[in-house]
Tab-separated table of C-alpha atoms and ligand atoms in Angstrom:
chain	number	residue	atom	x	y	z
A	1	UNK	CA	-18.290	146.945	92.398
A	2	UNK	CA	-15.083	148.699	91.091
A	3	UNK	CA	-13.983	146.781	87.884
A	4	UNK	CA	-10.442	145.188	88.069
A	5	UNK	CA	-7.639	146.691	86.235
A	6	UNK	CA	-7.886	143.843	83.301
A	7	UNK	CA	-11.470	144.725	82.793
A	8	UNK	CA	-12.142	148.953	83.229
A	9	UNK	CA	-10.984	149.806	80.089
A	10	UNK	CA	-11.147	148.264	76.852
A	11	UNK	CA	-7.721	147.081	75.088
A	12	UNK	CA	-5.345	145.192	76.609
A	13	UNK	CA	-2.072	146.325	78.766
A	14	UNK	CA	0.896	144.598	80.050
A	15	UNK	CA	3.642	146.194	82.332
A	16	UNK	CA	5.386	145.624	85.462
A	17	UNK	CA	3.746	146.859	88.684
A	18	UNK	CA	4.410	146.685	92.664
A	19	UNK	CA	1.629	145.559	94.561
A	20	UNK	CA	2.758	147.298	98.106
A	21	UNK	CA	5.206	149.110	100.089
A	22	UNK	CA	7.964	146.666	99.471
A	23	UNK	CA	7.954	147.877	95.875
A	24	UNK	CA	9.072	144.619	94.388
A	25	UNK	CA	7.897	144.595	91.150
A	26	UNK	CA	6.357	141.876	89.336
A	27	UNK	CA	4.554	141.095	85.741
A	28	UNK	CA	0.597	142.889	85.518
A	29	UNK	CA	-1.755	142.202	83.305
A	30	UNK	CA	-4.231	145.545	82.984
A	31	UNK	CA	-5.881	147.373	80.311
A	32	UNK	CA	-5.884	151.039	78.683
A	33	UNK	CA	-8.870	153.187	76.824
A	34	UNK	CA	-9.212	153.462	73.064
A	35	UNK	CA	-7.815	155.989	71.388
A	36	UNK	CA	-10.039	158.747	71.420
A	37	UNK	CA	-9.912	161.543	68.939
A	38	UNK	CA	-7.864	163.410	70.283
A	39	UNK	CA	-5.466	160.876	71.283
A	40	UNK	CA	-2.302	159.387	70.442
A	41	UNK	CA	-1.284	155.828	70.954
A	42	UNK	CA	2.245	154.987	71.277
A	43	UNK	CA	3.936	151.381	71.104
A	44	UNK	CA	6.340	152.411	74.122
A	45	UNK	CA	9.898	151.302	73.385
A	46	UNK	CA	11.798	153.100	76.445
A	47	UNK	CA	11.169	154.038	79.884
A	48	UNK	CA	13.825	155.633	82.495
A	49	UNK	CA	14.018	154.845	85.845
A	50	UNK	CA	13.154	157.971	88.086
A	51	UNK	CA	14.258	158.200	91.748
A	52	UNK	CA	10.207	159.489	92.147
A	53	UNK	CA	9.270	155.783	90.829
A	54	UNK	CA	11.329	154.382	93.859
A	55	UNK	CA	9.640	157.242	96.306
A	56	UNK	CA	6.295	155.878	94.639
A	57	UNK	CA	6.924	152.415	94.513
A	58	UNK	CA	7.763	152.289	98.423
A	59	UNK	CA	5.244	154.672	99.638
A	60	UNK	CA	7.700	157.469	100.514
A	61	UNK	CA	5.202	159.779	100.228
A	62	UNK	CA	2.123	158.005	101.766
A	63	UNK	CA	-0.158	158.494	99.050
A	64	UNK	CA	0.446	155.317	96.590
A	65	UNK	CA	-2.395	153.731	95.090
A	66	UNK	CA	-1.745	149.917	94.421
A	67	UNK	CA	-1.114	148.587	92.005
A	68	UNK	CA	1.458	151.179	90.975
A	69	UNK	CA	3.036	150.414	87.383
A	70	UNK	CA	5.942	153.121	87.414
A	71	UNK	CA	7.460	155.205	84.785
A	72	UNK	CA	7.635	158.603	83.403
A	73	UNK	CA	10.338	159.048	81.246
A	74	UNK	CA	8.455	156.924	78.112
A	75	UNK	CA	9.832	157.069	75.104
A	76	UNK	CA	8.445	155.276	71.544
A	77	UNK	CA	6.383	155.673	68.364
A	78	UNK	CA	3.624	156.519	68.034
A	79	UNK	CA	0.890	153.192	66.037
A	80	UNK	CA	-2.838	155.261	66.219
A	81	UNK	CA	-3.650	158.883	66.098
A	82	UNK	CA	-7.051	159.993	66.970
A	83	UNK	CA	-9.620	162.361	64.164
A	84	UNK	CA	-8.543	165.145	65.486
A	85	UNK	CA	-4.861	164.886	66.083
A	86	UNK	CA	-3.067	167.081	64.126
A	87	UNK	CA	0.306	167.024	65.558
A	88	UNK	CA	1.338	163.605	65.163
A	89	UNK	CA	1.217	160.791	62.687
A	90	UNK	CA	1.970	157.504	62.964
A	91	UNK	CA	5.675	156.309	63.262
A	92	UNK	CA	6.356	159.468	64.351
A	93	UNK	CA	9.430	159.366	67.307
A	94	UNK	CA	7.494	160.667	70.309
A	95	UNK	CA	7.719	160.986	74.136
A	96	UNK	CA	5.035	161.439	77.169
A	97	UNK	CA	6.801	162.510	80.756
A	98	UNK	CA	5.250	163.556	84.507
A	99	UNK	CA	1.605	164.586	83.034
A	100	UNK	CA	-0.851	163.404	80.594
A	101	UNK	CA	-3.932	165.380	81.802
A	102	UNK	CA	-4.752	168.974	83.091
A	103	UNK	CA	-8.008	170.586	83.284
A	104	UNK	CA	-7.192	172.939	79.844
A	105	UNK	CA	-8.806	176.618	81.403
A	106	UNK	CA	-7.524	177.693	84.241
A	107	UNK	CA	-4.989	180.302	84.714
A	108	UNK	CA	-2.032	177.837	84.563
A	109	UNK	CA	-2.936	176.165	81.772
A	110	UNK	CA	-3.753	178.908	79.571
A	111	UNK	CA	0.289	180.279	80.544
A	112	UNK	CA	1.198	176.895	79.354
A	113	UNK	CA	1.659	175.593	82.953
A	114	UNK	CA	-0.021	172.603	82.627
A	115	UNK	CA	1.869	171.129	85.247
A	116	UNK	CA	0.781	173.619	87.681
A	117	UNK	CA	-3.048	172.749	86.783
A	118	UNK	CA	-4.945	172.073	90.632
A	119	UNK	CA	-6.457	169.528	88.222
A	120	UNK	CA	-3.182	167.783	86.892
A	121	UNK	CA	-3.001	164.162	86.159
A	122	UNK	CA	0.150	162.266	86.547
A	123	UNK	CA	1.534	159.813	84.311
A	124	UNK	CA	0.629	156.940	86.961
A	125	UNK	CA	-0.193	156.757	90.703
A	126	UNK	CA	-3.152	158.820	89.143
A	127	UNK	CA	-6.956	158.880	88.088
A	128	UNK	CA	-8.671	160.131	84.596
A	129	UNK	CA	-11.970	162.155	85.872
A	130	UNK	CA	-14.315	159.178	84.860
A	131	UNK	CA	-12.715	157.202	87.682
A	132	UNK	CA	-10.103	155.064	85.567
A	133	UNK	CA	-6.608	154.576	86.948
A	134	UNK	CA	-3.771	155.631	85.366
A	135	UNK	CA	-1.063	153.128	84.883
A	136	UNK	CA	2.587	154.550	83.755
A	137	UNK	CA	5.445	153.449	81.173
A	138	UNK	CA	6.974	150.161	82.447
A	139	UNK	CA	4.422	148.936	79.917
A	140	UNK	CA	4.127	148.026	76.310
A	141	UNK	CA	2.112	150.693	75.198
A	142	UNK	CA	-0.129	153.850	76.477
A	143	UNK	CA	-2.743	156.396	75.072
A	144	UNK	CA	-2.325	159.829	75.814
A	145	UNK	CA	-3.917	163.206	74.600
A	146	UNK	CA	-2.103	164.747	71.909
A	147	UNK	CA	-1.418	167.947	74.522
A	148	UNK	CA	0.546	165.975	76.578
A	149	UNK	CA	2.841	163.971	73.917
A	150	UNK	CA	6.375	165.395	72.700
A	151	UNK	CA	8.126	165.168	69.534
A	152	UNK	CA	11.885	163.936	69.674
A	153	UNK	CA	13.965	165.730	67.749
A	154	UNK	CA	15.875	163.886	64.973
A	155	UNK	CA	18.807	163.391	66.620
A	156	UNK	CA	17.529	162.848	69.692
A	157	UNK	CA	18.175	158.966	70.686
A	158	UNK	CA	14.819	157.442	72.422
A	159	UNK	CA	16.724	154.969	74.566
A	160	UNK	CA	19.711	158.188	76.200
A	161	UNK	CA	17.106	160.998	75.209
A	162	UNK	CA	14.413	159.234	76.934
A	163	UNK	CA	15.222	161.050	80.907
A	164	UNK	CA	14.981	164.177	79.433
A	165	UNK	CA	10.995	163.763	79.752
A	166	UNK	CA	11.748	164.164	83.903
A	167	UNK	CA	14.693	164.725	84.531
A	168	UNK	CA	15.983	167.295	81.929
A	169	UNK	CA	12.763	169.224	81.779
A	170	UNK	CA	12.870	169.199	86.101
A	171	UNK	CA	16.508	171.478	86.018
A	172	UNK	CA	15.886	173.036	82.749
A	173	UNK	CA	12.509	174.743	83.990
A	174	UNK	CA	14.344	176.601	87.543
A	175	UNK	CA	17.152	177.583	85.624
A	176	UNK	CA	14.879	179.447	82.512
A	177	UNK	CA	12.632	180.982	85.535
A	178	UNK	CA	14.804	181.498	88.349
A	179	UNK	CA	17.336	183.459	85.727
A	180	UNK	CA	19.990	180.808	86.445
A	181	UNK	CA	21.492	181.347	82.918
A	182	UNK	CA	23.445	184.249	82.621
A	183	UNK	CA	26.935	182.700	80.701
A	184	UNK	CA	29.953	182.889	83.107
A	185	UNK	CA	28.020	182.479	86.527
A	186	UNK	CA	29.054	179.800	89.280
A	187	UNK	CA	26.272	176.809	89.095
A	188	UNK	CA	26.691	174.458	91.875
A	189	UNK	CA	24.644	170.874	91.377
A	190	UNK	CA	23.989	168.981	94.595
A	191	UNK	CA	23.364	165.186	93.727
A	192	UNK	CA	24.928	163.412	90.987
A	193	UNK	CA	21.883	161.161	90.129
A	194	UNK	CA	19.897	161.371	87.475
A	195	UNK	CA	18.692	164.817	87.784
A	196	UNK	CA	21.952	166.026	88.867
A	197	UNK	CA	24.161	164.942	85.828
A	198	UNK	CA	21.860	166.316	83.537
A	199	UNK	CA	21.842	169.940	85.051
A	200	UNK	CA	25.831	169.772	84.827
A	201	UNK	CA	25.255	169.149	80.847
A	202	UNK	CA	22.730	172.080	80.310
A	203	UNK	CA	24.661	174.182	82.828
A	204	UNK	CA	27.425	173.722	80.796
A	205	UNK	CA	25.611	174.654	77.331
A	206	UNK	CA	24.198	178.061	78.788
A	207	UNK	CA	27.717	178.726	79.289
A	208	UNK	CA	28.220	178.602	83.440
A	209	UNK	CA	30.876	177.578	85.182
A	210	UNK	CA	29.880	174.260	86.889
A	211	UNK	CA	30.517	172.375	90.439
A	212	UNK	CA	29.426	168.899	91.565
A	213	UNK	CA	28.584	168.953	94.629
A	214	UNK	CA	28.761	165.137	95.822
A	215	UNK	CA	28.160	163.063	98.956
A	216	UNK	CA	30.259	160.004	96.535
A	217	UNK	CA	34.071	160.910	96.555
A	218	UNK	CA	34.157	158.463	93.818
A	219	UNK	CA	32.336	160.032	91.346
A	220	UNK	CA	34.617	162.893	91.212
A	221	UNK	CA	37.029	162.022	87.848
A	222	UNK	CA	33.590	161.085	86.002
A	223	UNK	CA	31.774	163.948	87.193
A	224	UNK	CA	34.466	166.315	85.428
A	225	UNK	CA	35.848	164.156	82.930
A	226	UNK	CA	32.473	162.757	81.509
A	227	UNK	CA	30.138	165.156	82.500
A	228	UNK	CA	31.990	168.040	81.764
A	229	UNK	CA	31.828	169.716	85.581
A	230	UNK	CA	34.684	172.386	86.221
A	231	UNK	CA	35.154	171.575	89.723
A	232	UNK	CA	33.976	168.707	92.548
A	233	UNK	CA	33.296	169.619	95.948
A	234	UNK	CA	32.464	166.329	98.694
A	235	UNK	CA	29.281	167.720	100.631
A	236	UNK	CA	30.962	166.023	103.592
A	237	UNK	CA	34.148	166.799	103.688
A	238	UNK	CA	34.341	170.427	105.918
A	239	UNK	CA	37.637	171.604	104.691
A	240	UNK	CA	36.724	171.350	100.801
A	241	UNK	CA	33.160	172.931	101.444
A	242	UNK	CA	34.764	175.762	103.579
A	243	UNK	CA	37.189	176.767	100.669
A	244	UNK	CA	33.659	177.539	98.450
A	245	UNK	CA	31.835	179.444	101.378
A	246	UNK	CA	30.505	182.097	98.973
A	247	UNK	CA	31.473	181.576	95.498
A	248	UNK	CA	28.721	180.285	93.886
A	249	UNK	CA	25.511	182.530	92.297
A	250	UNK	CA	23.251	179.290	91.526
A	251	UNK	CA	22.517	175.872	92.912
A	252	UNK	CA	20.350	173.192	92.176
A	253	UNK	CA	19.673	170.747	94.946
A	254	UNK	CA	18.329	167.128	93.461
A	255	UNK	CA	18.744	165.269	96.812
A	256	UNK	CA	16.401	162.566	97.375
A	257	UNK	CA	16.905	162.288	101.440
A	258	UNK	CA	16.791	164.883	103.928
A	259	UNK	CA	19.899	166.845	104.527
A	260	UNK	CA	21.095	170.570	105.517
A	261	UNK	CA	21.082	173.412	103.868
A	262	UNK	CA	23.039	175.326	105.678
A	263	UNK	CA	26.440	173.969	104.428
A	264	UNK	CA	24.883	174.413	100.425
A	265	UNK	CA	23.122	178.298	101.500
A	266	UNK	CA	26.592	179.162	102.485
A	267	UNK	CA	28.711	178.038	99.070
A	268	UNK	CA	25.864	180.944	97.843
A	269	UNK	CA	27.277	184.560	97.052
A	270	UNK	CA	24.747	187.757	98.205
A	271	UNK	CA	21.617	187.673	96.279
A	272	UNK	CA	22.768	183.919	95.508
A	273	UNK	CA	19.328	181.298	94.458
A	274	UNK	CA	19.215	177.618	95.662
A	275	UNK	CA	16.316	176.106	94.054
A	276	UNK	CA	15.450	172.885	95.378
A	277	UNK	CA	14.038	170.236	93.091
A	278	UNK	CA	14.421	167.151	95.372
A	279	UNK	CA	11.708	165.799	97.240
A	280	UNK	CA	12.913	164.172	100.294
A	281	UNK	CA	9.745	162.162	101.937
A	282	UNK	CA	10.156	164.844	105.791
A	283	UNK	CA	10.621	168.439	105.418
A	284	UNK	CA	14.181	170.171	105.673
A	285	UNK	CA	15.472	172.536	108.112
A	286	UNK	CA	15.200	176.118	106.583
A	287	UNK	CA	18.231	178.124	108.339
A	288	UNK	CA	16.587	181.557	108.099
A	289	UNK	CA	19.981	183.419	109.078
A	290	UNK	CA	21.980	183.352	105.956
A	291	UNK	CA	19.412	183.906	103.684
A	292	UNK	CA	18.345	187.330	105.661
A	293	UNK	CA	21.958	188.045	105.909
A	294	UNK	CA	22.863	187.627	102.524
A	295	UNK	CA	19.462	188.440	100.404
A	296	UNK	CA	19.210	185.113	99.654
A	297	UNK	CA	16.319	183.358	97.591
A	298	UNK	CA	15.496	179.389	98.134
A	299	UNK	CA	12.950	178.250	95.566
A	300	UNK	CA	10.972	174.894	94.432
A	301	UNK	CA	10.040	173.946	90.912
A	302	UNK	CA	8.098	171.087	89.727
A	303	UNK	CA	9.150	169.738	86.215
A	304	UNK	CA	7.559	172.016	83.676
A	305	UNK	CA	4.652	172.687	81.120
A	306	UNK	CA	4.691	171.080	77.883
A	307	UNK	CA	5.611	173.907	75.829
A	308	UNK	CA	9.087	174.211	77.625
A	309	UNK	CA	9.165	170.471	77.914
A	310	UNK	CA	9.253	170.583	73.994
A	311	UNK	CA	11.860	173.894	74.174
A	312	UNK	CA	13.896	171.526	76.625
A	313	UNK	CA	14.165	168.657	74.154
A	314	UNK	CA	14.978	170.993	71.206
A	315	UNK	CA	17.132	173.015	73.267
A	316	UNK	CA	19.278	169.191	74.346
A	317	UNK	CA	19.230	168.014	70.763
A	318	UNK	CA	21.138	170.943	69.510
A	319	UNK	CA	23.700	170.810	72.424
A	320	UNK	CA	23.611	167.270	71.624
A	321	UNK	CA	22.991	166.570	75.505
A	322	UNK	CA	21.574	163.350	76.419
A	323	UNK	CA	21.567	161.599	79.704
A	324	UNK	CA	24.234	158.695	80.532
A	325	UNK	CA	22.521	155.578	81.055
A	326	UNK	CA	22.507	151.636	81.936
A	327	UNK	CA	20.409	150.005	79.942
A	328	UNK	CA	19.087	147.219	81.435
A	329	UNK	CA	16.082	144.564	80.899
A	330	UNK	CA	12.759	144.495	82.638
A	331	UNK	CA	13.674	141.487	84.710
A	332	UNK	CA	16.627	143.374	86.544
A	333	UNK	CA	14.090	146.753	87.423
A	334	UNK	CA	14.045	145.366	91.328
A	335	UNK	CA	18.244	145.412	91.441
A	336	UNK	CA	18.058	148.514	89.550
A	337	UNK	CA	15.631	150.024	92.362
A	338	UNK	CA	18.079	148.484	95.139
A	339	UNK	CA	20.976	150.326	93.294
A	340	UNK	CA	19.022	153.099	93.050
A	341	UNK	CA	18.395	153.553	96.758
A	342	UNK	CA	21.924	153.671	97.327
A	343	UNK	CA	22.629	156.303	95.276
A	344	UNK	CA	24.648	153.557	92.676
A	345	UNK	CA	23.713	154.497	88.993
A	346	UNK	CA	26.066	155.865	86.379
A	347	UNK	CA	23.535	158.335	85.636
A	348	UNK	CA	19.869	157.127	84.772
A	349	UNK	CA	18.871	153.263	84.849
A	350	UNK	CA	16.432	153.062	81.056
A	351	UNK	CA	14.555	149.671	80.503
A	352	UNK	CA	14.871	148.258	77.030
A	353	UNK	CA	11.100	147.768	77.277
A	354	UNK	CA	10.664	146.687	73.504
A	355	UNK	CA	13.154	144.036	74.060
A	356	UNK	CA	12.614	142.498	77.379
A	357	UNK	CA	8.909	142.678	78.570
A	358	UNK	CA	6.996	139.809	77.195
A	359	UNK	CA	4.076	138.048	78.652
B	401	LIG	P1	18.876	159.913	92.015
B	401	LIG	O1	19.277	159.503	90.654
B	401	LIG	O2	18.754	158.891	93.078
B	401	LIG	O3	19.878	161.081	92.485
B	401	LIG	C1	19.819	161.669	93.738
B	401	LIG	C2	21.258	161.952	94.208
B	401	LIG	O4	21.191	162.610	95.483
B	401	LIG	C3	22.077	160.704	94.460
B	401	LIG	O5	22.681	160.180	93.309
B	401	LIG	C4	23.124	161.234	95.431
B	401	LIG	O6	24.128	161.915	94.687
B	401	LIG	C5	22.355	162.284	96.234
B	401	LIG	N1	21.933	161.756	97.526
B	401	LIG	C6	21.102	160.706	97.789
B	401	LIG	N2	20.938	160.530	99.113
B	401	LIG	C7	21.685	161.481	99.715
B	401	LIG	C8	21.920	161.840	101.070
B	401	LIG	N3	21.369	161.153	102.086
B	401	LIG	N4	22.726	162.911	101.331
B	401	LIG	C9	23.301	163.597	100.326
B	401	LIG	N5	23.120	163.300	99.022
B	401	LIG	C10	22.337	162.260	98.727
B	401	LIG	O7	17.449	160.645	91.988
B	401	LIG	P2	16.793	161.572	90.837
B	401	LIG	O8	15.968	160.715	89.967
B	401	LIG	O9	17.828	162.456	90.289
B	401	LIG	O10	15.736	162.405	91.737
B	401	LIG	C11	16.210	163.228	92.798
B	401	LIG	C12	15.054	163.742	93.613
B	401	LIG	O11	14.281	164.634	92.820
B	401	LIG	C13	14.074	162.675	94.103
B	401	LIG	O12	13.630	163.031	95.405
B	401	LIG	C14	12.925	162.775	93.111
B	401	LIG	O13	11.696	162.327	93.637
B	401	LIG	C15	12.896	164.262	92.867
B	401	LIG	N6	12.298	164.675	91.603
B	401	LIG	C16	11.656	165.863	91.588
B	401	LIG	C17	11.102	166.347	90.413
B	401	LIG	C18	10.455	167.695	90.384
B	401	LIG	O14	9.732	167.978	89.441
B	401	LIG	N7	10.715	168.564	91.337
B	401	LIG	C19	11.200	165.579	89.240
B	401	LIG	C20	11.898	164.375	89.293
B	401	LIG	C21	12.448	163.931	90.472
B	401	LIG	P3	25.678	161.893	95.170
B	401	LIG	O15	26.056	160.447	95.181
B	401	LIG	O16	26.355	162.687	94.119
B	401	LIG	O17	25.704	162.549	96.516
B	402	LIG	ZN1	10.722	161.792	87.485
């Protein structure tokens, strides 16, 4: 019989976990391996709130394993390093994101691409090849392969710096491949969530000119006088979107739900890229029209490999870009989630983990 979640591995774990598609979540007792030699252990002090933790929590995707204990954006220090770890040392600022596995040899891995590896392993929601169940950073602590651990820059905050683990690497990655960084292009950002608000910030430090593209009227003032945006344009207002119909060279779509992309293809110049990072739960209507017409290019990306995830960080911490959160306690994750799913969060929900989960 398969051993319960207290019992298949040896020390002692406590986090926060839903038990089905409701995705209430509740206290969990469970357990995590030793640290190995080439592990690091990490007393976890910081975990943001991903819109992919709701997806996973409610079964959006029809592949959740419960119990799921959420979180991918874990930031802390690090209490045990394994023999061979040679990167960090204890109380050392550190963070662990999407992955903490990968099979090490094949052809993605070896271009630093881990998180293109067939043989990834997530965070959570996840299993280690000897069968044990990965568990993610609404937690107290977690042990995780030196490969798959960042170091935070000095001035990197762990509780503000903490989404750049998802959501900074997950706009930072398109824009470096795509070629979405050329200073004085037109960037539009569809979705002011937590991905969203952080691709206005790095837009802005490569040096493009920026436009929120926003189903919230209300978030317009914030979006340019916080964020740092050029220009706001309400996705659902016809006149506003008409007066962009081919301006822009870039945009990055972070939209949770499905929607069209016909209105956000046209805002594109010729030879325009949309790069779509969102991942609504049914497939989107691909207009095929414009894009001949125009030579455009629609793309996906998924996060990004740890190398770049470590360029991202350094890359924030000297445009001292961090995300905007509300910090809140463990107890209020399930009105966080409810906020969430109504597109309510000024710009990335981070549990004080250290502070509020206690047995
Ligand atoms: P989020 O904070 O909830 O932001 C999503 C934003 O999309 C919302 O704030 C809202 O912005 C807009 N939106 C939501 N529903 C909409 C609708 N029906 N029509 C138009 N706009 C709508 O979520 P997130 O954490 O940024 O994640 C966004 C998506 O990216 C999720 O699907 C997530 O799973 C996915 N994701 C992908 C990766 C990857 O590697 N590719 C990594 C992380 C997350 P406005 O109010 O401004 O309209
Ligand atoms: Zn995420």
């Amino acid at each position: 019989m398969a051993k319960s979640a207290g019992e298949e591995n040896q020390q002692k774990a406590f986090g926060w976990a839903a038990t089905d598609n409701s995705g209430i979540l509740s206290p969990f007792n469970f357990s995590r391996r030793e640290n190995g030699d080439d592990d690091v252990t990490l007393k976890i002090l910081y975990c943001g709130v991903c819109h992919s933790d709701l997806h996973t929590v409610r079964n959006d995707w029809g592949f959740s394993f419960y119990p799921v204990v959420p979180g991918h954006e874990i930031s802390g220090v690090v209490t045990k390093v394994g023999k061979n770890v040679t990167k960090f040392n204890i109380g050392d600022r550190v963070g662990v994101g999407v992955l903490v596995g990968s099979c090490k040899t094949c052809e993605c891995c070896e271009q630093d691409l881990e998180n293109y590896c067939p043989r990834i392993i997530f965070t959570y929601n996840s299993y280690n090849p000897d069968g044990t169940k990965n568990y993610g950073g609404y937690s107290d602590m977690i042990v995780v392969d030196q490969r798959y651990v960042l170091r935070f820059p000095d001035n990197l905050p762990l509780d503000a710096g903490a989404p750049l683990l998802c959501a900074g690497i997950t706009v930072y990655s398109p824009m470096k491949y795509y070629g979405m960084t050329e200073a004085g292009k037109h960037l539009g950002v569809v979705g002011l969530g937590g991905l969203g608000h952080v691709a206005v910030k790095i837009g802005k430090a490569f040096g493009l000119k920026v436009t929120a593209i926003s189903s919230s009227p209300q978030k317009e003032s914030e979006a340019i006088n916080r964020l740092g945006a050029d220009s706001f344009l309400v996705s659902n207002d016809p006149e506003k979107m008409k007066s962009a119909i081919g301006t822009m060279d870039y945009i990055i779509d972070t939209v949770s739900a499905v929607h069209p992309l016909l209105p956000l293809l046209s805002l594109l110049k010729v030879n325009g890229k949309l790069v779509t990072v969102g991942l609504p739960n049914k497939p989107l209507e691909l207009p095929v029209f414009p894009l001949v017409m125009g030579r455009k290019l629609i793309g996906g990306s998924d996060v990004g490999g740890m190398k770049e995830t470590q360029e991202m960080l350094d890359f924030c911490a000297k445009h001292n870009i961090t995300a905007d959160i509300e910090l809140i306690r463990i107890e209020e994750i399930n009105t966080a989630m409810e906020r969430l799913a109504k597109s309510d969060v000024r710009y990335r929900f981070v549990i004080d983990v250290a502070n509020s989960l206690s047995q």
